[in-house]
CSV table of C-alpha atoms in Angstrom, one decimal:
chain,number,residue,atom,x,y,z
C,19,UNK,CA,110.3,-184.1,-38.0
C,20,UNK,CA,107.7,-186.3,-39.4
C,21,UNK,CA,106.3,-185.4,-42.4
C,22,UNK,CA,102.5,-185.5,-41.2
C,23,UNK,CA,103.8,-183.1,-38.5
C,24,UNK,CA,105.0,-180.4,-41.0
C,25,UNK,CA,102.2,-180.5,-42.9
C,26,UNK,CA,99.9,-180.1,-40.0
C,27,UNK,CA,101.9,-176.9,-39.0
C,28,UNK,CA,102.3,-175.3,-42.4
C,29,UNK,CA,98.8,-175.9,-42.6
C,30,UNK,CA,97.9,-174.2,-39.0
C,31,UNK,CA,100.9,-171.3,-39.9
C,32,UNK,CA,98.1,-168.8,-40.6
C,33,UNK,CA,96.5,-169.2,-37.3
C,34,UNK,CA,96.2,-166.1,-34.6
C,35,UNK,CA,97.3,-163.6,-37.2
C,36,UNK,CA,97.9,-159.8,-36.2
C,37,UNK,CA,95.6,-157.4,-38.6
C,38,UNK,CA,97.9,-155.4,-40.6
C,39,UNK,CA,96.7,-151.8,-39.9
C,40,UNK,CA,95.3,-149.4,-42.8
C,41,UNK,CA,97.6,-146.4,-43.1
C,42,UNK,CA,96.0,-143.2,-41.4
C,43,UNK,CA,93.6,-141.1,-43.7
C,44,UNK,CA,92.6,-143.6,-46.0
C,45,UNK,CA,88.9,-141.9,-46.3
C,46,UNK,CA,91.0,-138.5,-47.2
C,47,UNK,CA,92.8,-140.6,-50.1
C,48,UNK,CA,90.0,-142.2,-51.7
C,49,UNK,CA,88.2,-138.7,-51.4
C,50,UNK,CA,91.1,-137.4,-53.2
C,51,UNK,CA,91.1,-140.5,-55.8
C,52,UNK,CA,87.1,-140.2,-56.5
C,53,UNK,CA,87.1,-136.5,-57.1
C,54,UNK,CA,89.9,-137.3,-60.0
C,55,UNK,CA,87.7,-140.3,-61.3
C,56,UNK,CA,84.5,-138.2,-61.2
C,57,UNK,CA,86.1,-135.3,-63.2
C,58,UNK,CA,87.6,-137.8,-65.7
C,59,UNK,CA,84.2,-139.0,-66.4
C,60,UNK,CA,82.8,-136.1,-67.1
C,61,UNK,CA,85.4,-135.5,-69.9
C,62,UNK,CA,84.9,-138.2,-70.7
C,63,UNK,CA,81.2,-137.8,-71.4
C,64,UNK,CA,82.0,-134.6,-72.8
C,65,UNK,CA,84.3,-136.0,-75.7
C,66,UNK,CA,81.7,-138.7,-76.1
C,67,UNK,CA,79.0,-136.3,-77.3
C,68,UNK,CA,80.8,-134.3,-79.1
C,69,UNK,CA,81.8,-137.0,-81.3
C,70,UNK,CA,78.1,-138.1,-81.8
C,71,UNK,CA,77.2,-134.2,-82.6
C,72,UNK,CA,80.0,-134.7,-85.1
C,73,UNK,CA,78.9,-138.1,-86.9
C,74,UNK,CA,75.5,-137.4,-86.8
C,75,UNK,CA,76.5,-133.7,-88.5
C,76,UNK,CA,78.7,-136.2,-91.2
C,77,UNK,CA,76.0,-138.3,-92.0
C,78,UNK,CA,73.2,-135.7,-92.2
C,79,UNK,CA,75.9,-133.8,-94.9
C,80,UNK,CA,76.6,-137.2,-96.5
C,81,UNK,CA,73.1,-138.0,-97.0
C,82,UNK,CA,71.6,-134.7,-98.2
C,83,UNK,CA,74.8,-134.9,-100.8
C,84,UNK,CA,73.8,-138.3,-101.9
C,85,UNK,CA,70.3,-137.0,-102.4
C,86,UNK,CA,71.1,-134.1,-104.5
C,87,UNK,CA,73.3,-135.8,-106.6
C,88,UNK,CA,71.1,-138.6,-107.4
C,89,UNK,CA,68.7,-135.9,-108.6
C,90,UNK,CA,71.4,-135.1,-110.6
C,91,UNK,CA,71.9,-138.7,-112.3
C,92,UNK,CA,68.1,-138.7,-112.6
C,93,UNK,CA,67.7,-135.3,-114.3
C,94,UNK,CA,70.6,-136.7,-116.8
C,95,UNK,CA,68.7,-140.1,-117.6
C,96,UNK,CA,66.0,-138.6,-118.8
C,97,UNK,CA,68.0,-136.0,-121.2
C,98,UNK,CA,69.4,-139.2,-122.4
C,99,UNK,CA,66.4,-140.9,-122.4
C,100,UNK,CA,65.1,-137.8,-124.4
C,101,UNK,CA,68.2,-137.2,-126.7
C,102,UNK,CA,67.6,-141.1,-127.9
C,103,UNK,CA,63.5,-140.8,-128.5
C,104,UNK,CA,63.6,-137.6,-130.8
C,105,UNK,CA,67.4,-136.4,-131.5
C,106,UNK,CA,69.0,-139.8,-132.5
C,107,UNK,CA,71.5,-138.2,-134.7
C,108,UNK,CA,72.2,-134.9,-132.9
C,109,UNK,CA,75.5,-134.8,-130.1
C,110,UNK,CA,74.7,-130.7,-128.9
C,111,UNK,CA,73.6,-131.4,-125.9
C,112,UNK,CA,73.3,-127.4,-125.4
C,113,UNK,CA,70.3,-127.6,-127.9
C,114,UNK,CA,68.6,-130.5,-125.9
C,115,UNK,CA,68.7,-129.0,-122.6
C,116,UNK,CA,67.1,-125.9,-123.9
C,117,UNK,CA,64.7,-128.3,-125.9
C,118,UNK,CA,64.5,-129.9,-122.2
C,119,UNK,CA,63.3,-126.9,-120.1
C,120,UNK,CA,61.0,-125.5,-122.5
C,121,UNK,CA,59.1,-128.6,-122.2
X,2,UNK,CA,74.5,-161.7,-42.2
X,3,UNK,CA,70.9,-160.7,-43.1
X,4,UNK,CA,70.0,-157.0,-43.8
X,5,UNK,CA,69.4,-155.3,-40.4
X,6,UNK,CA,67.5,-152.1,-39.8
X,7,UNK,CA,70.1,-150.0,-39.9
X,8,UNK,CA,71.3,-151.8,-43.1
X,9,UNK,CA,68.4,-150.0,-44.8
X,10,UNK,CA,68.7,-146.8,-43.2
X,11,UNK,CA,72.1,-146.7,-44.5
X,12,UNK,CA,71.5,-148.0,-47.9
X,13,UNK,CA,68.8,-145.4,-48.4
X,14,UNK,CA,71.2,-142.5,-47.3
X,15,UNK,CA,73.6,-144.0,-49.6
X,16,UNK,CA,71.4,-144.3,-52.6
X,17,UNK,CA,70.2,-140.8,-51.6
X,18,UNK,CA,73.8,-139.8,-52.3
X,19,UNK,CA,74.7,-138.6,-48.4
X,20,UNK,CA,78.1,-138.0,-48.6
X,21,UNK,CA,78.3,-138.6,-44.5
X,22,UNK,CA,76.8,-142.2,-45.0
X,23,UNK,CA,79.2,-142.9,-47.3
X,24,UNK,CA,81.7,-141.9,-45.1
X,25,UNK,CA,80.1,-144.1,-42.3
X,26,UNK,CA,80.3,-146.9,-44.6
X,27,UNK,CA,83.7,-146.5,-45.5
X,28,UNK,CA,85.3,-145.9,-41.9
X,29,UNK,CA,82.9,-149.3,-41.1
X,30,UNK,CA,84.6,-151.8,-43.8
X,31,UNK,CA,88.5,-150.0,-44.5
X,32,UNK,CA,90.1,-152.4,-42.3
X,33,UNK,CA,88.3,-155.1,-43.0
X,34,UNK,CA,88.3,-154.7,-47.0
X,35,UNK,CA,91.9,-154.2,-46.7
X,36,UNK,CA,92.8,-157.3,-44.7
X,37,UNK,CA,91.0,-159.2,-47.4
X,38,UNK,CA,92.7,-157.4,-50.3
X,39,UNK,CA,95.7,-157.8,-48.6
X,40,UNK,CA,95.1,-161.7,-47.9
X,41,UNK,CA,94.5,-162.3,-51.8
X,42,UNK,CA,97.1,-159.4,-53.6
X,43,UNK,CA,100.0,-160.2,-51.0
X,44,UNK,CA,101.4,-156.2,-51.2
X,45,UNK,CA,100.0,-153.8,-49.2
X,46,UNK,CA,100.3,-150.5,-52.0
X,47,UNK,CA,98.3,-152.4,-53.9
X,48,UNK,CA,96.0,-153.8,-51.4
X,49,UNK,CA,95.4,-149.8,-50.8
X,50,UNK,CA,95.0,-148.8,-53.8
X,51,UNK,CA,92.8,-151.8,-54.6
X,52,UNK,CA,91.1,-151.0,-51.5
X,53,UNK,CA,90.2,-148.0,-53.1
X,54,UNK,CA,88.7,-149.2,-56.2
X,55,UNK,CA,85.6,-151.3,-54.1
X,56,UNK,CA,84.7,-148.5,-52.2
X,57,UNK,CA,84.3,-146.5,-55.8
X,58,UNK,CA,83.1,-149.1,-57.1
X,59,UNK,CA,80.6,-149.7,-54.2
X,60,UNK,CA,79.4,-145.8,-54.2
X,61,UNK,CA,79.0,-146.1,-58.2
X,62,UNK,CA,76.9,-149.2,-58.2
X,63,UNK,CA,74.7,-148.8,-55.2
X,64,UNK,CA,71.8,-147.9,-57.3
X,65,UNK,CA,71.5,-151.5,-58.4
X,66,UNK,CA,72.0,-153.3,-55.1
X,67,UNK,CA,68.8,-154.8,-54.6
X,68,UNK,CA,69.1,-155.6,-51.0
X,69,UNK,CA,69.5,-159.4,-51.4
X,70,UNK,CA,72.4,-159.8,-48.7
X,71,UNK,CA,73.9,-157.1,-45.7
X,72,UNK,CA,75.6,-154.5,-47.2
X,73,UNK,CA,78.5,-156.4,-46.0
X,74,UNK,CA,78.6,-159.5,-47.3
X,75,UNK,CA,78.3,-157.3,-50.9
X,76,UNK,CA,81.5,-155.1,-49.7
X,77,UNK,CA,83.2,-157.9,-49.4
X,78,UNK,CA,81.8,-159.8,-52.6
X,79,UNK,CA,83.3,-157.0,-54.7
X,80,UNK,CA,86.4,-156.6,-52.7
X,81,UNK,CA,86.6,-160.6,-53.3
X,82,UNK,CA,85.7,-160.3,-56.7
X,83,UNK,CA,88.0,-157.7,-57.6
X,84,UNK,CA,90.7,-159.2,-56.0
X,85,UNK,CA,90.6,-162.2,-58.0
X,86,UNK,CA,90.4,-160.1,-61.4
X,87,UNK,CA,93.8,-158.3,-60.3
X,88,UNK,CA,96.1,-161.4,-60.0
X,89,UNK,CA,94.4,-163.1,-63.1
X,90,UNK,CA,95.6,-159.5,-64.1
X,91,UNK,CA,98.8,-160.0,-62.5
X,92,UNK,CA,99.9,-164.0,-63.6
X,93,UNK,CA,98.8,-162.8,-66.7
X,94,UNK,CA,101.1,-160.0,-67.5
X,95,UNK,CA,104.1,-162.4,-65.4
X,96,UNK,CA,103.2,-164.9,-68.4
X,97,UNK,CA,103.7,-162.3,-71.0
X,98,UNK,CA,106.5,-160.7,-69.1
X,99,UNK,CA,109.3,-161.6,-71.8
X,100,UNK,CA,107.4,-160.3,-74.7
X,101,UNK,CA,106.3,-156.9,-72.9
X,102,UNK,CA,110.4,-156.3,-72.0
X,103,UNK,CA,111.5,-156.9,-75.6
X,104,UNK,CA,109.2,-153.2,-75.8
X,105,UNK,CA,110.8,-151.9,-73.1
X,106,UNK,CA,107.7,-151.9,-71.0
X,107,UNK,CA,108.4,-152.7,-66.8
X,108,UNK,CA,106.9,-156.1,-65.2
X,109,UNK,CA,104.0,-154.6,-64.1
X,110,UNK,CA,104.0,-156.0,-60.6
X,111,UNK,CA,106.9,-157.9,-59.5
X,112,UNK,CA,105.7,-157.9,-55.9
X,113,UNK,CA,103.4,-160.6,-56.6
X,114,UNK,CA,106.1,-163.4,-55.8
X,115,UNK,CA,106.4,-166.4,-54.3
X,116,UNK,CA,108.5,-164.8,-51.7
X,117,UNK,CA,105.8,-163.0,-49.8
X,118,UNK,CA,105.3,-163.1,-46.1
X,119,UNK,CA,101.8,-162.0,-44.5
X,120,UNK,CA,103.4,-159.1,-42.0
X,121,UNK,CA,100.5,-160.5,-39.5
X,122,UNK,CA,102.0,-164.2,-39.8
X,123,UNK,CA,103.9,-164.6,-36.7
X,124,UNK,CA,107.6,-164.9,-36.4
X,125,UNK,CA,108.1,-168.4,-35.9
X,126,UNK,CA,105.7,-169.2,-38.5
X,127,UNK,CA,106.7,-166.6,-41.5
X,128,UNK,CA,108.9,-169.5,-43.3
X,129,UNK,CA,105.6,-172.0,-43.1
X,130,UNK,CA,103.1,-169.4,-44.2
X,131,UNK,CA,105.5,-168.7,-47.3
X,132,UNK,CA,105.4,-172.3,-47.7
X,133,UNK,CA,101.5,-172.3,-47.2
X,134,UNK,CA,100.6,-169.1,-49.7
X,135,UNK,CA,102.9,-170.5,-52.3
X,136,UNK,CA,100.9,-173.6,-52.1
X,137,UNK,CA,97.3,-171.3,-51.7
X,138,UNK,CA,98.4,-169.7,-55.1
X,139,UNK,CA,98.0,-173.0,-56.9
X,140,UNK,CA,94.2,-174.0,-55.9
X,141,UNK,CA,91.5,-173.5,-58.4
X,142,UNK,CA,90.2,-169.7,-58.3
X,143,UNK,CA,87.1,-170.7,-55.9
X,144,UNK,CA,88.7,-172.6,-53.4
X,145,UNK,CA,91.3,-170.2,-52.8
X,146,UNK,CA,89.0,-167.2,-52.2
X,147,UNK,CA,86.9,-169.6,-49.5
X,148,UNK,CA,89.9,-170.9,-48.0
X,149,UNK,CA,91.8,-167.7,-47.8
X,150,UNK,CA,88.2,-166.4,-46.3
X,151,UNK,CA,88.0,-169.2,-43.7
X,152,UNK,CA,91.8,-169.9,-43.2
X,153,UNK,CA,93.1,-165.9,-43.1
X,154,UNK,CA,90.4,-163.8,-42.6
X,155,UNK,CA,88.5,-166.0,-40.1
X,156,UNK,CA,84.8,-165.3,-41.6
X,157,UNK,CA,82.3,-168.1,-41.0
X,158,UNK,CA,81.2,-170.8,-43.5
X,159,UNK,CA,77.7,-168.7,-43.3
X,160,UNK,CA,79.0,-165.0,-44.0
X,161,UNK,CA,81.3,-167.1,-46.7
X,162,UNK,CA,78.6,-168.7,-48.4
X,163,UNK,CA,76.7,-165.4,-48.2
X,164,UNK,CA,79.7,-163.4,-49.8
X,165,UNK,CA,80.0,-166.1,-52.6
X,166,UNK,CA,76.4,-166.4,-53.1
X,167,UNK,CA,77.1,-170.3,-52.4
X,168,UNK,CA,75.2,-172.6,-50.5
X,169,UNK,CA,76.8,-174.1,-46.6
X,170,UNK,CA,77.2,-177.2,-48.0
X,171,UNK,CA,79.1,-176.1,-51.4
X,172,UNK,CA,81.0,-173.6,-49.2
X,173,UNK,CA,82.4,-176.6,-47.0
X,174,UNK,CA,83.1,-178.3,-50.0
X,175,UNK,CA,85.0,-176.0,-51.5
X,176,UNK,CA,86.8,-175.6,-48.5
X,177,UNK,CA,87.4,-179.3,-47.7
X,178,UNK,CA,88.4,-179.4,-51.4
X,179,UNK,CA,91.2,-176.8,-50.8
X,180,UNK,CA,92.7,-178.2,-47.4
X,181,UNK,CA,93.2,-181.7,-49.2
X,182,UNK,CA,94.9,-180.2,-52.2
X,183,UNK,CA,96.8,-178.3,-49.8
X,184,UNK,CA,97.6,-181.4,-48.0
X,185,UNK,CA,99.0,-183.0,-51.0
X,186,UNK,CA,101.3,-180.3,-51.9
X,187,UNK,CA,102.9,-180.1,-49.1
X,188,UNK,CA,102.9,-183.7,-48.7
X,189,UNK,CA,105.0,-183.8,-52.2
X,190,UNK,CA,106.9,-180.2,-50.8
X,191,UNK,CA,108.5,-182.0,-47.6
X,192,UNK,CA,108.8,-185.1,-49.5
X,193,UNK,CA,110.8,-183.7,-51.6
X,194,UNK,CA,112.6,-182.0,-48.8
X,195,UNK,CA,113.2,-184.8,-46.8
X,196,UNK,CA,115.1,-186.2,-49.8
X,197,UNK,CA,117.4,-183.6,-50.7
């Protein structure tokens, strides 16, 4: 067969095709597969704001700690800071942070 | 395939979450969505299940359809759309098949072969069509989805260009395109046919 002539019938091989028929209850499967998809996503959603309740909670905690203990640091400069201006020699701390509060 | 009056009436139901419009919709597009899955994914569990994912996809996105085109042509836009993604999906894992079996993990789809016949094709013709799909597989992304459109699913250039969101003139294009690269693979196919 000519080569022209094959091509031409390859080509036209797709013509007056049958439709391939869905299989019965196809609205009763996807149904079935959307009620599974729906009640992943809520999960889903679910899991999702829990763990935002839980970072937020972290960070919140992390930030008041930070807080306080730079209070902390602060409090101790200015014993230092105190200790150096009028107690050069002295290393009883005890005596300065008494010295400290009365003031 | 403009939007008709009863386009609207159903796209409102839709939007207004009616499950029976839905259903409407569904019963309205099944065969027709899986004839084109079917055309483009070449197995018909997957064409199904495939099938399945644009009418989910439809009911989760109908919010945002804007009414540009029938709610046909956009059926078939996502059923087009999403039928592309799978076998970029599939030749994907096929390429990677070797390093995924050194874990033990199955080739995902196997059925997506060269061997395939369309179970419409008719008899005298199934060795040709497995000639012709082979040949279909190799076209650039766009002109396969118009010719398979044109070619397999017998939609006009109009309801294709719609679908694509293409012009009539870049739709026959594309098209033209595709039947001349067809042309000259199977020209070099029974070429090399003839000489063996």
């Amino acid at each position: 067969m000519d080569k022209n002539d094959n091509i031409k019938k390859t080509l036209d091989s797709l013509n007056d095709m049958q439709i391939v028929p869905l299989k019965p209850f196809f609205y009763t499967r996807l149904e079935s597969r959307m009620e599974k998809v729906s009640t992943r996503n809520r999960w889903q959603k679910s899991i999702s704001w829990a763990v935002v309740i839980v970072l937020v909670v972290l960070n919140l905690g992390a930030y008041f700690s930070f807080n306080q203990s730079t209070n902390e640091s602060s409090n101790s400069v200015q014993l230092s800071d105190v200790k150096t201006q009028y107690y050069p020699e002295t290393d009883n701390y005890y005596a300065l942070i008494e010295e400290y509060e009365t003031k | 395939m403009s939007v008709t009056q009863d386009d609207i009436i159903l796209i409102q139901n839709l939007k207004a979450g009616d499950s029976s419009a839905f259903k409407f919709m569904v019963n309205q597009h099944e065969e027709k969505v899986f004839s084109l899955c079917l055309s483009y994914i070449k197995n018909e569990e997957e064409a199904e299940d495939l099938a399945q994912e644009v009418f989910i996809e439809v009911y989760q996105s109908i919010e945002s359809f804007k009414m540009e085109s029938s709610i046909s042509s956009w059926v078939y836009r996502i059923a087009v759309n999403k039928s592309l993604e799978r076998i970029r999906y599939y030749k994907r894992s096929k390429r990677f098949g070797w390093l995924t079996s050194l874990f033990g993990k199955e080739e995902i789809y196997s059925a997506y072969s060269n061997d395939w016949v369309h179970p419409g094709v008719k008899l005298e013709n199934k060795e040709r069509s497995k000639i012709l799909y082979y040949a279909i597989d190799k076209l650039p992304e766009k002109q396969h989805a118009a010719f398979i459109m044109h070619k397999v699913e017998g939609l006009a250039y109009k309801e294709i260009a719609e679908i694509m969101q293409l012009s009539l003139s870049a739709v026959e294009s594309l098209i033209h395109r595709a039947t001349t690269n067809l042309r000259t693979q199977l020209g070099i196919y029974y070429k090399l046919d003839n000489e063996d």
